mmCIF file of C-alpha atoms and ligand atoms in Angstrom:
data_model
loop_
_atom_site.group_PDB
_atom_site.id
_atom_site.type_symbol
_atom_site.label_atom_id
_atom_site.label_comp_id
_atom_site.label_asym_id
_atom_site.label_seq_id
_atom_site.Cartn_x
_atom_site.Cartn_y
_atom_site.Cartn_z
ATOM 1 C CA UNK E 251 0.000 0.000 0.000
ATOM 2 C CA UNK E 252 1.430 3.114 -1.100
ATOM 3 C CA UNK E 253 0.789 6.186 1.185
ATOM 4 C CA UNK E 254 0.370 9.387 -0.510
ATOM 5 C CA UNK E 255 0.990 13.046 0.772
ATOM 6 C CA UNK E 256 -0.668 15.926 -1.178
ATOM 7 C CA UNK E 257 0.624 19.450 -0.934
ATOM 8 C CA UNK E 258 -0.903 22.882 -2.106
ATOM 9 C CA UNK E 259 1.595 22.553 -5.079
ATOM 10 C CA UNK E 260 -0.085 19.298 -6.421
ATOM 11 C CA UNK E 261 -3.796 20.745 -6.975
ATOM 12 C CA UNK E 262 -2.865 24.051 -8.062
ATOM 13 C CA UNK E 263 -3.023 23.121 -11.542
ATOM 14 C CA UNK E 264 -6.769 23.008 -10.547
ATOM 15 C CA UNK E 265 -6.570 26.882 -11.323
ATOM 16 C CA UNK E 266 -9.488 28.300 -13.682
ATOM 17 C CA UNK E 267 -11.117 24.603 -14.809
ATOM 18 C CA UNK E 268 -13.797 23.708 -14.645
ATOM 19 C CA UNK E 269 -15.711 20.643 -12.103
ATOM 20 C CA UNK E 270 -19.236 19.338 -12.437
ATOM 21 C CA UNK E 271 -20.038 17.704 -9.127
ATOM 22 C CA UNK E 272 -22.949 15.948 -7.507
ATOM 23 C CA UNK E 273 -23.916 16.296 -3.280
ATOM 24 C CA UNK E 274 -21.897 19.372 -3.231
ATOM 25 C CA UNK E 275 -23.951 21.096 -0.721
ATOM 26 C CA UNK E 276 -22.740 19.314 2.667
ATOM 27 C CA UNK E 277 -19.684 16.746 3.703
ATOM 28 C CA UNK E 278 -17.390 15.878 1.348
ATOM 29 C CA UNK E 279 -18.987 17.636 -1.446
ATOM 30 C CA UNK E 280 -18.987 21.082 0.203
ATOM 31 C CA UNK E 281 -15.264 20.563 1.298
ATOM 32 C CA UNK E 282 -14.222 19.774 -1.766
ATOM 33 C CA UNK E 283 -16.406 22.722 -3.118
ATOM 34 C CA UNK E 284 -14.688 25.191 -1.071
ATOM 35 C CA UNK E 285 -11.366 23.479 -2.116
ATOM 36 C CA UNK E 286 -11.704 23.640 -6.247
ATOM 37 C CA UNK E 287 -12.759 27.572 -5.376
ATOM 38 C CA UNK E 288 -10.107 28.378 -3.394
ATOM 39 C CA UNK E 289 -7.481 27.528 -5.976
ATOM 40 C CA UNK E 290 -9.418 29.100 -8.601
ATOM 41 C CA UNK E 291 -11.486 26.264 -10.206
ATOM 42 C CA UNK E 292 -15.098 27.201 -11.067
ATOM 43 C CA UNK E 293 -17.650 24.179 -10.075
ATOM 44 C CA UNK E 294 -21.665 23.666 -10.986
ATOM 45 C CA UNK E 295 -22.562 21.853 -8.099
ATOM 46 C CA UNK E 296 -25.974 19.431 -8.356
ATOM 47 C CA UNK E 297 -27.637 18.767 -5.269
ATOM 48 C CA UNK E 298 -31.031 18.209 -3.870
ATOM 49 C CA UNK E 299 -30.177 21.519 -1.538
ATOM 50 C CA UNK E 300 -28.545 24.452 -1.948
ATOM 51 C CA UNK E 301 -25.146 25.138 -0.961
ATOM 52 C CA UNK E 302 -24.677 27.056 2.065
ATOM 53 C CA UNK E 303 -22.143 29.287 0.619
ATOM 54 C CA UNK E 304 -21.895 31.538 -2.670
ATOM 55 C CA UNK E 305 -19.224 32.502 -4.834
ATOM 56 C CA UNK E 306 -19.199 33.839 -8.017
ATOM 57 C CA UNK E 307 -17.072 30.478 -9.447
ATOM 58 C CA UNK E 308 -20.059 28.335 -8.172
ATOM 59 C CA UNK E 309 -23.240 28.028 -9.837
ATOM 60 C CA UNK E 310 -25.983 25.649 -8.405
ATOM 61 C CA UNK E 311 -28.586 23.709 -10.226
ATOM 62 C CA UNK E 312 -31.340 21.495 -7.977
ATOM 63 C CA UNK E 313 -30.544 18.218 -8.862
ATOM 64 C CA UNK E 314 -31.974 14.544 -8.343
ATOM 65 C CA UNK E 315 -29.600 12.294 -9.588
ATOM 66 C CA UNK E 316 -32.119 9.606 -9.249
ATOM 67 C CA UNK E 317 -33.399 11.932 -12.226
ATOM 68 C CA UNK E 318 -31.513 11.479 -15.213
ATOM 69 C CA UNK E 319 -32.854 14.987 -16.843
ATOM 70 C CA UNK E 320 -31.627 16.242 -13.780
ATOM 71 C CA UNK E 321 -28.277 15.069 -14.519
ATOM 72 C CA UNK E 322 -28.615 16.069 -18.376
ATOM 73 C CA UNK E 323 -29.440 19.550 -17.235
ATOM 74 C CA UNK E 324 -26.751 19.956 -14.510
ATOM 75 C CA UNK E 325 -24.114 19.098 -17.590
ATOM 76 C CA UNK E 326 -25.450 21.592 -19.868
ATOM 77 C CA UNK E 327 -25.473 24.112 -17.226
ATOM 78 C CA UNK E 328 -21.735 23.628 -16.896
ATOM 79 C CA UNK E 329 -20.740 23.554 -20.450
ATOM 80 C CA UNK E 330 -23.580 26.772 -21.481
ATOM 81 C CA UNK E 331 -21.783 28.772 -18.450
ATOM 82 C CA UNK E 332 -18.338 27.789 -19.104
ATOM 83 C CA UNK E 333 -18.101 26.035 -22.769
ATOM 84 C CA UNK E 334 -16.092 23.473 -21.472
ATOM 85 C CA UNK E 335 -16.091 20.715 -18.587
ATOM 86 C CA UNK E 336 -12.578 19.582 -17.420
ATOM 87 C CA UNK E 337 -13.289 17.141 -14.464
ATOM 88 C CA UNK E 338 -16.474 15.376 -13.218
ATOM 89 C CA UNK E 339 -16.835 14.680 -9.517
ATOM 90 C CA UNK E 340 -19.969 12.038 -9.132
ATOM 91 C CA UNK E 341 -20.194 12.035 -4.901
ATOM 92 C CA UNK E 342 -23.817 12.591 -3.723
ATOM 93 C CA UNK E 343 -24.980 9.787 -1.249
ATOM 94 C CA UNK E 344 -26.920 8.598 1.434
ATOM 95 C CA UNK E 345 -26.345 6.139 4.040
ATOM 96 C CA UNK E 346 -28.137 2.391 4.473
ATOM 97 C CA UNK E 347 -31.890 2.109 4.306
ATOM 98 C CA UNK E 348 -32.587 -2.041 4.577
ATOM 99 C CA UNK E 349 -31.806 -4.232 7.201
ATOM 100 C CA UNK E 350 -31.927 -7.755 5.001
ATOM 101 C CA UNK E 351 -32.524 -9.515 8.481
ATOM 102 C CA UNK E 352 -36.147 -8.358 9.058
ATOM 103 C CA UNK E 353 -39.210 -9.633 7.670
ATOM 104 C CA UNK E 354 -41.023 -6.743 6.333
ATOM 105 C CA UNK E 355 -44.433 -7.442 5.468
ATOM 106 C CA UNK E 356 -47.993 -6.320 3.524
ATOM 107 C CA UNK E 357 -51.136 -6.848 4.462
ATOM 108 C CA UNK E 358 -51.142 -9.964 3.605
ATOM 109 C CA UNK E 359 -48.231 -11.221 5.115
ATOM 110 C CA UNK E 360 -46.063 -11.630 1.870
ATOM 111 C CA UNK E 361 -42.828 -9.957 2.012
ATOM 112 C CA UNK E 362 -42.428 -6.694 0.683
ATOM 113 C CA UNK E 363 -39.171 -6.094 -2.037
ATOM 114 C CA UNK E 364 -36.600 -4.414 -0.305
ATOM 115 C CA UNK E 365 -35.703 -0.727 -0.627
ATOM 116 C CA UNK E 366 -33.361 -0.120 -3.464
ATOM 117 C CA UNK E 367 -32.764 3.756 -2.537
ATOM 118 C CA UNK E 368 -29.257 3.400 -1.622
ATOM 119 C CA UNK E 369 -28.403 1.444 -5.171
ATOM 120 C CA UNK E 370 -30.448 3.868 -7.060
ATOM 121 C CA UNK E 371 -28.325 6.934 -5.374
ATOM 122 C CA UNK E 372 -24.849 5.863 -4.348
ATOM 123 C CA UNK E 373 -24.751 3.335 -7.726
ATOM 124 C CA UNK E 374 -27.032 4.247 -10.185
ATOM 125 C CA UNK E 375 -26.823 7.550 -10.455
ATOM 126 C CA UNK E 376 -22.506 7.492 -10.214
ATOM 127 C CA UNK E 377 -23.475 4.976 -13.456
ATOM 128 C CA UNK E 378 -25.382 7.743 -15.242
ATOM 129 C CA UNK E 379 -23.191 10.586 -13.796
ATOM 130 C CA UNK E 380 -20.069 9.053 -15.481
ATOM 131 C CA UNK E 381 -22.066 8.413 -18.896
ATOM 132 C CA UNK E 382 -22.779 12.199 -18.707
ATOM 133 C CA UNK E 383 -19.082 12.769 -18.452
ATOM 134 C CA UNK E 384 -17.719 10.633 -20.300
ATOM 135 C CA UNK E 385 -19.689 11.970 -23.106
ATOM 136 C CA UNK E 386 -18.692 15.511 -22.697
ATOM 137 C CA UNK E 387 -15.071 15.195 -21.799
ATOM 138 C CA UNK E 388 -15.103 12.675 -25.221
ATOM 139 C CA UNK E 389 -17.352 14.918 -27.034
ATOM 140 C CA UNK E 390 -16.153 18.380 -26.382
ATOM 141 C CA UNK E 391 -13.463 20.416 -28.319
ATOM 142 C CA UNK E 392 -10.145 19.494 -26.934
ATOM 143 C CA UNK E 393 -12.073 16.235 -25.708
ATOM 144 C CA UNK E 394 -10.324 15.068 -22.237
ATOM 145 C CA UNK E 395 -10.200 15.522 -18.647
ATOM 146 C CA UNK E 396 -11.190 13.268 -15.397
ATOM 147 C CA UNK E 397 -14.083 11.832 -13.437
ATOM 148 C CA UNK E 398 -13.742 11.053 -9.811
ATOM 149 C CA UNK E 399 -16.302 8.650 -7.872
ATOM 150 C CA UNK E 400 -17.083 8.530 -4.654
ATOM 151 C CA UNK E 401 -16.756 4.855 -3.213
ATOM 152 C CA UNK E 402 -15.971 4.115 0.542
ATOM 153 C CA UNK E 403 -13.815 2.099 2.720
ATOM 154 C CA UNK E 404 -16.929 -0.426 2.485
ATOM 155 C CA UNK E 405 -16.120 -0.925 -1.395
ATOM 156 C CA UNK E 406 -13.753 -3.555 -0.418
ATOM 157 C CA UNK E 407 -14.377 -4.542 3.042
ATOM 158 C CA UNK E 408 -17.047 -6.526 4.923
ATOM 159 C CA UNK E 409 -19.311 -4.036 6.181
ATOM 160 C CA UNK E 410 -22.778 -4.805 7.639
ATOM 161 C CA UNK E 411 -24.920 -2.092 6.040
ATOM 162 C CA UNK E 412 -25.162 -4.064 3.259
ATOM 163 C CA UNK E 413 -27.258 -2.270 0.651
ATOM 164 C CA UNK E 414 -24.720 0.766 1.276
ATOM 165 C CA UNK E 415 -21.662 -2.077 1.081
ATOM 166 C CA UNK E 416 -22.953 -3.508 -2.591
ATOM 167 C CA UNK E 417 -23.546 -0.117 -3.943
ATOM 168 C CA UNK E 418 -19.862 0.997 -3.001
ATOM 169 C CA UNK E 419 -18.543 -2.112 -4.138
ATOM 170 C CA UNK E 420 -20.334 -1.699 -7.418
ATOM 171 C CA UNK E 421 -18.743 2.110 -7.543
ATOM 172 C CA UNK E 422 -15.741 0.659 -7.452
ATOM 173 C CA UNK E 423 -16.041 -2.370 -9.763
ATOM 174 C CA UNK E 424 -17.656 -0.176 -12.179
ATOM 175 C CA UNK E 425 -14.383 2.024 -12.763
ATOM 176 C CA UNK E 426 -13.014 -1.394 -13.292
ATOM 177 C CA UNK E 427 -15.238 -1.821 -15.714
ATOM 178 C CA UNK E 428 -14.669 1.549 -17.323
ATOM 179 C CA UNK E 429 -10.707 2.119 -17.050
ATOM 180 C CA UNK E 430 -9.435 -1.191 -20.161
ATOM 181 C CA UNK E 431 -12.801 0.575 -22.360
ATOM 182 C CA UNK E 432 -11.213 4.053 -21.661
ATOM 183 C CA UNK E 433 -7.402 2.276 -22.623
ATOM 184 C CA UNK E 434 -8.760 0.251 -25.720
ATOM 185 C CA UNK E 435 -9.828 3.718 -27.249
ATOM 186 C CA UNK E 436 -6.900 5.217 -26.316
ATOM 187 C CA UNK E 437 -9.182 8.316 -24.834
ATOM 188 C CA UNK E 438 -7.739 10.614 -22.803
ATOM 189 C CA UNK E 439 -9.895 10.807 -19.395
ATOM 190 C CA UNK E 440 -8.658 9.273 -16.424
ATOM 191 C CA UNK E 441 -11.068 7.900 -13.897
ATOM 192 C CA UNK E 442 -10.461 7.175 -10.172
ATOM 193 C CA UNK E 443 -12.028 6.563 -6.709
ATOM 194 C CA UNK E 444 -12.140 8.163 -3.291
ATOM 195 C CA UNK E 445 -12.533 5.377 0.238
ATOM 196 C CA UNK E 446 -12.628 7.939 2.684
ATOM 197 C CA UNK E 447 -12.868 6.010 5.847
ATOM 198 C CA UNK E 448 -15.105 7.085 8.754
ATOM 199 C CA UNK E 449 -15.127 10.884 7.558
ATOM 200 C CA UNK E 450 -17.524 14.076 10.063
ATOM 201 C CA UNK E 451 -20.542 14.867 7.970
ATOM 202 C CA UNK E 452 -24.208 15.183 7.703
ATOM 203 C CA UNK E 453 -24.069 11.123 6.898
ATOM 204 C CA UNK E 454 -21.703 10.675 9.696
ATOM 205 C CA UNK E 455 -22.145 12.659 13.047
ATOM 206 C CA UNK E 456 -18.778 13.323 15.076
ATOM 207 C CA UNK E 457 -20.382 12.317 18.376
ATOM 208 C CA UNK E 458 -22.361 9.493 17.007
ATOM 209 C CA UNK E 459 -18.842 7.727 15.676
ATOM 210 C CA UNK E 460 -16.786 8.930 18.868
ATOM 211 C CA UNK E 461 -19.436 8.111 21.215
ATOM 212 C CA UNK E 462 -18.410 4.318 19.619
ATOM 213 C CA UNK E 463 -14.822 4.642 20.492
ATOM 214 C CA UNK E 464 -13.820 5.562 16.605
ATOM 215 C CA UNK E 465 -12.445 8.753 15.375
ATOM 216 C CA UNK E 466 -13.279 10.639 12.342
ATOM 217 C CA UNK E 467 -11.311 12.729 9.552
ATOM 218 C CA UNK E 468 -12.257 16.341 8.544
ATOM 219 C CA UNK E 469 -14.083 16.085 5.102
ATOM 220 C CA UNK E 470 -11.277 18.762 4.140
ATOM 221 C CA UNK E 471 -8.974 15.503 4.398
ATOM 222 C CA UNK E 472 -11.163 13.734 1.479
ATOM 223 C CA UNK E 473 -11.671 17.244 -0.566
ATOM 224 C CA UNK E 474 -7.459 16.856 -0.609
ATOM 225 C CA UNK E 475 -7.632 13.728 -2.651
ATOM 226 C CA UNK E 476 -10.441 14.356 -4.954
ATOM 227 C CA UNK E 477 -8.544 17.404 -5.709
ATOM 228 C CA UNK E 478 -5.284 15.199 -6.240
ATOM 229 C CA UNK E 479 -7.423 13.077 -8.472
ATOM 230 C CA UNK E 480 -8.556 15.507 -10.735
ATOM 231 C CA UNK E 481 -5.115 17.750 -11.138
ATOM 232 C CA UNK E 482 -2.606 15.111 -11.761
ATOM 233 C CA UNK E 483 -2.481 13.006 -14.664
ATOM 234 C CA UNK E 484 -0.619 10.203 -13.249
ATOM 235 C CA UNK E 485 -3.811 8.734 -11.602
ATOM 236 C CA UNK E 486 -5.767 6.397 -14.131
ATOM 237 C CA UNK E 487 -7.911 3.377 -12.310
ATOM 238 C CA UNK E 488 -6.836 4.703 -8.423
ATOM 239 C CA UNK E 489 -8.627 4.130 -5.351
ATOM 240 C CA UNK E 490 -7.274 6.680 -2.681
ATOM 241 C CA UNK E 491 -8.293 5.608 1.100
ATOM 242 C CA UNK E 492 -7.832 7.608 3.396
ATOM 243 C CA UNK E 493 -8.367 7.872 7.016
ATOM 244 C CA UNK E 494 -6.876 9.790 10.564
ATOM 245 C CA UNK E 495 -5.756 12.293 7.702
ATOM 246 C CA UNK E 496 -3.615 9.917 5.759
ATOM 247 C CA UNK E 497 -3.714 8.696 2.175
ATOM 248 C CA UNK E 498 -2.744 5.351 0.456
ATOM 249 C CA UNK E 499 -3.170 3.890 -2.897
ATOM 250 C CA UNK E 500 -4.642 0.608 -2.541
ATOM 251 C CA UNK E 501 -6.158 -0.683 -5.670
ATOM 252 C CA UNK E 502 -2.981 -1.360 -7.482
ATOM 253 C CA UNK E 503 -1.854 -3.422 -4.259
ATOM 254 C CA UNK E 504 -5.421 -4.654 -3.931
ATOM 255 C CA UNK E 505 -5.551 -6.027 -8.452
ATOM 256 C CA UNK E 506 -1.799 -7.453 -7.909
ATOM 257 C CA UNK E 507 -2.312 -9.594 -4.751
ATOM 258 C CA UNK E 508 -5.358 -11.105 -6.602
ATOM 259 C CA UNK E 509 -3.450 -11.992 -9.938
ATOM 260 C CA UNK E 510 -0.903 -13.289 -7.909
ATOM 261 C CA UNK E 511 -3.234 -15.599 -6.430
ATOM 262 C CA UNK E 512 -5.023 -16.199 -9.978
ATOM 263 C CA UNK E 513 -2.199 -16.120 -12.105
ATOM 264 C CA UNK E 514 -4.233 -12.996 -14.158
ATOM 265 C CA UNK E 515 -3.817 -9.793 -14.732
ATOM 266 C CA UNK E 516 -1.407 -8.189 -17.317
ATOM 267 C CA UNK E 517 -2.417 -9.166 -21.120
ATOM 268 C CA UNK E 518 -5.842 -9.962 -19.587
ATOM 269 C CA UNK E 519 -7.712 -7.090 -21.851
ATOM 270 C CA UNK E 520 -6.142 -8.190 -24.973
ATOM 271 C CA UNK E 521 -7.725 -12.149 -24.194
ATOM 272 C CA UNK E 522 -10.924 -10.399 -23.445
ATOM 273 C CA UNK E 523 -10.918 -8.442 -26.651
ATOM 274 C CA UNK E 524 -10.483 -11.498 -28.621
ATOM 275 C CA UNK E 525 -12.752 -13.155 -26.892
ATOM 276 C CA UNK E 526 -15.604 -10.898 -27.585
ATOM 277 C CA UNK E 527 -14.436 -10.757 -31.148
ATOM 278 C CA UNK E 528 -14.814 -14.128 -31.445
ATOM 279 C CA UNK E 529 -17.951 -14.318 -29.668
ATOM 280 C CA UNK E 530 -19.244 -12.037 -31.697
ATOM 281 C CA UNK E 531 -18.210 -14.042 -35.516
ATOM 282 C CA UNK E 532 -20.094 -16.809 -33.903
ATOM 283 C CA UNK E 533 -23.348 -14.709 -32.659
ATOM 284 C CA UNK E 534 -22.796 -16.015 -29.378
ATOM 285 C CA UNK E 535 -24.511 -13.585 -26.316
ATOM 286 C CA UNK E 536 -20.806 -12.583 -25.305
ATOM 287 C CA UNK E 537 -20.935 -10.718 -28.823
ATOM 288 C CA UNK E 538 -23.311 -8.099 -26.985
ATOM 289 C CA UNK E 539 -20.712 -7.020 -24.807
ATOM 290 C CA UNK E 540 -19.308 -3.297 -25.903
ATOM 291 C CA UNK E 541 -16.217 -3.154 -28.413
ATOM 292 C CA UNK E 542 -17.334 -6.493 -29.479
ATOM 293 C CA UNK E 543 -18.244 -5.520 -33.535
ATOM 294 C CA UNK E 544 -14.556 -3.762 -33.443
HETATM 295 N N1 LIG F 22 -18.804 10.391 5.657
HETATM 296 C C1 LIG F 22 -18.161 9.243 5.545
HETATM 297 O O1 LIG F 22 -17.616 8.682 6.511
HETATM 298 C C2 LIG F 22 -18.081 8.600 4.191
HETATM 299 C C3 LIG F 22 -17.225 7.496 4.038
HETATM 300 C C4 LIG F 22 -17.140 6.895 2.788
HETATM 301 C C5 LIG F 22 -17.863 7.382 1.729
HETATM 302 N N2 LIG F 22 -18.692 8.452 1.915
HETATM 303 C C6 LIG F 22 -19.429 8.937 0.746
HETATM 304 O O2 LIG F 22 -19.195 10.309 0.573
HETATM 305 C C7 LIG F 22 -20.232 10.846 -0.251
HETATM 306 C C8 LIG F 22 -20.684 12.159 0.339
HETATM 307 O O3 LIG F 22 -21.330 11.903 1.582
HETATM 308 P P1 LIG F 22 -21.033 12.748 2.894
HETATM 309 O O4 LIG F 22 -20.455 11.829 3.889
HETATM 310 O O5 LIG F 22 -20.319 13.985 2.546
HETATM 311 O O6 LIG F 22 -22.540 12.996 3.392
HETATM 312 P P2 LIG F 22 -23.433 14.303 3.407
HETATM 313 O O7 LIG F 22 -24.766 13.806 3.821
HETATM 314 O O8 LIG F 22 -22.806 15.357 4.230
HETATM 315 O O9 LIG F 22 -23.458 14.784 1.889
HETATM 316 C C9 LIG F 22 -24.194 14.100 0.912
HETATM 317 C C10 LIG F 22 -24.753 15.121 -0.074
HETATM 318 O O10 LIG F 22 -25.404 14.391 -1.113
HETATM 319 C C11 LIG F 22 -26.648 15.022 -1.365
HETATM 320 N N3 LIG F 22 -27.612 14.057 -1.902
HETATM 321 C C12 LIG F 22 -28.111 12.953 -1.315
HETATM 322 N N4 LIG F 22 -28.988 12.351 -2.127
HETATM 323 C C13 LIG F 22 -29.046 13.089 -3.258
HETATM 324 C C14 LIG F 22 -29.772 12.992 -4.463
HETATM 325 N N5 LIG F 22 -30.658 12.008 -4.689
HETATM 326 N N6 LIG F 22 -29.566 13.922 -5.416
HETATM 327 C C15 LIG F 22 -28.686 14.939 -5.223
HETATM 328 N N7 LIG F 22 -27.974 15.091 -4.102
HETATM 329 C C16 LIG F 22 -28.165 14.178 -3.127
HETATM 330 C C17 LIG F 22 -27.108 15.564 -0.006
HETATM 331 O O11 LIG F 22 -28.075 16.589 -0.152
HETATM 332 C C18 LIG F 22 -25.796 16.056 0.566
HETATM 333 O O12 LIG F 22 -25.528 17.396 0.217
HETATM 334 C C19 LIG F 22 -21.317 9.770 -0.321
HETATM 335 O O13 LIG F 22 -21.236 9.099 -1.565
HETATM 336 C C20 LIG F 22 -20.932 8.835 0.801
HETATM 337 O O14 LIG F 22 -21.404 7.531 0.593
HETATM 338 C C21 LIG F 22 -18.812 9.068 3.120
#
């Protein structure tokens, strides 16, 4: 594991561009807020409430990102104000809603289908956030720039709010899933994760965590390494944890302990791309998968 230390010099590159970025109106989004403006960045910031500050570098759109024309509006917001969008910052959240060990029932004593809330917000919506991006950054003149997603400690850890565990884990296997596509085009955006352990916000109250005999990091701690994320172009595929106000890399550590144990790992794209090429000759279901027809 690789620990990290990020310095005013790193993120000052951050300087006049310009961030999308969903829950910006409390916890980590607000810190980081307050960051990209403080260095000079301008940011159109999506969230269901307004932020409690103003500047005249942040603009402010009420946004749903459960709605997807919400999302499509926030975008075109940015790139109407600004004509250009240079990083993407998809963080809004909420914490668990379903305990999986109760029997919640109708009526009629059938069970009702769980609450999908947390999937819908903390994955779905980073899904449709990053298609939004992607699109831009790809689309735009002088296409490039970075997305940054908001997973959590929990993306690779047991953790028993489990709705809130297998939407974090999905954050972070869907950059997975994203960084060989955005390699195989040879695009230039770079995409990378945040696991900001147990971090003081409106999700998670100071006293509540303490009270338990755990400590918690400032939020300015996690606005540091979205910042990092977004300014330097050696990040592609990162997760940065961080916790007590320190920062490691762990998903490089995290890919090459498993492909020592499986033997995978480098090359593995290229098999995949023939494999779906192949599929694909013989109209086989794998031939659906994208890049397949290339
Ligand atoms: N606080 C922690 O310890 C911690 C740890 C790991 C990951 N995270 C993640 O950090 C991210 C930010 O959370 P936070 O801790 O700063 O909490 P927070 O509650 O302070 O901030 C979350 C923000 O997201 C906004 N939001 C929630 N649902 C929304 C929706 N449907 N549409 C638009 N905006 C919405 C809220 O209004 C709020 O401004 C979340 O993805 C969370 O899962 C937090």
């Amino acid at each position: 594991m690789m620990e990290i230390n990020i310095t005013d010099e790193d993120i000052k590159s951050l300087k006049d561009k310009v961030v999308v970025l969903t829950g910006g109106s409390s916890g980590i989004g607000l810190a980081t807020t307050k960051l990209l403006l403080s260095v000079g960045a301008s940011v159109v910031s999506g969230d269901m409430n307004p932020p409690p500050v103003e500047h005249e570098r942040l603009s402010f759109v009420k946004t749903n990102v459960t709605k997807w024309f919400d999302l499509v509006a926030l975008f075109d917001l940015a790139q109407e104000r600004h004509g250009r969008i240079d990083h993407a910052f998809a963080n809004a959240g909420v914490s668990g809603r379903m305990d999986y060990m109760e029997d919640r029932l109708d009526d009629n004593g059938r069970l009702i289908e769980p609450n999908h809330e947390v999937l819908d917000v903390n994955l779905k919506a980073v899904i449709n956030t990053t298609y939004l991006a992607l699109h831009h950054l790809r689309n735009q003149e002088h296409a490039g720039g970075s997305i940054v997603l908001t997973a959590s400690a929990s993306s690779y850890q047991r953790f028993r709010v489990a709705d809130y565990t297998a939407a974090k884990h999905g954050v972070l296997g869907f950059m997975r899933g994203i960084v060989p596509n955005l390699t195989r085009l040879g695009l230039p955006i770079r995409i990378n994760s945040l696991a900001p352990g147990w971090t003081e916000t409106g999700m998670v109250p100071k006293g509540v965590v303490e009270a338990a005999g755990a400590s918690t990091q400032s939020p300015d701690v996690v606005a540091k390494s979205a910042a990092l994320l977004m300014a330097s172009n050696s990040y592609q595929g990162t997760l940065i944890y961080s916790d007590q106000g320190k920062y490691w890399e762990i998903e490089e550590t995290m890919l090459k302990h498993v492909a020592d144990i499986t033997g995978s790992g480098e090359g593995e794209d290229v098999v995949m791309d023939k494999i779906m090429k192949l599929a694909a000759e013989h109209g086989s279901g794998t031939g659906s998968l994208p890049g397949s027809s290339n």
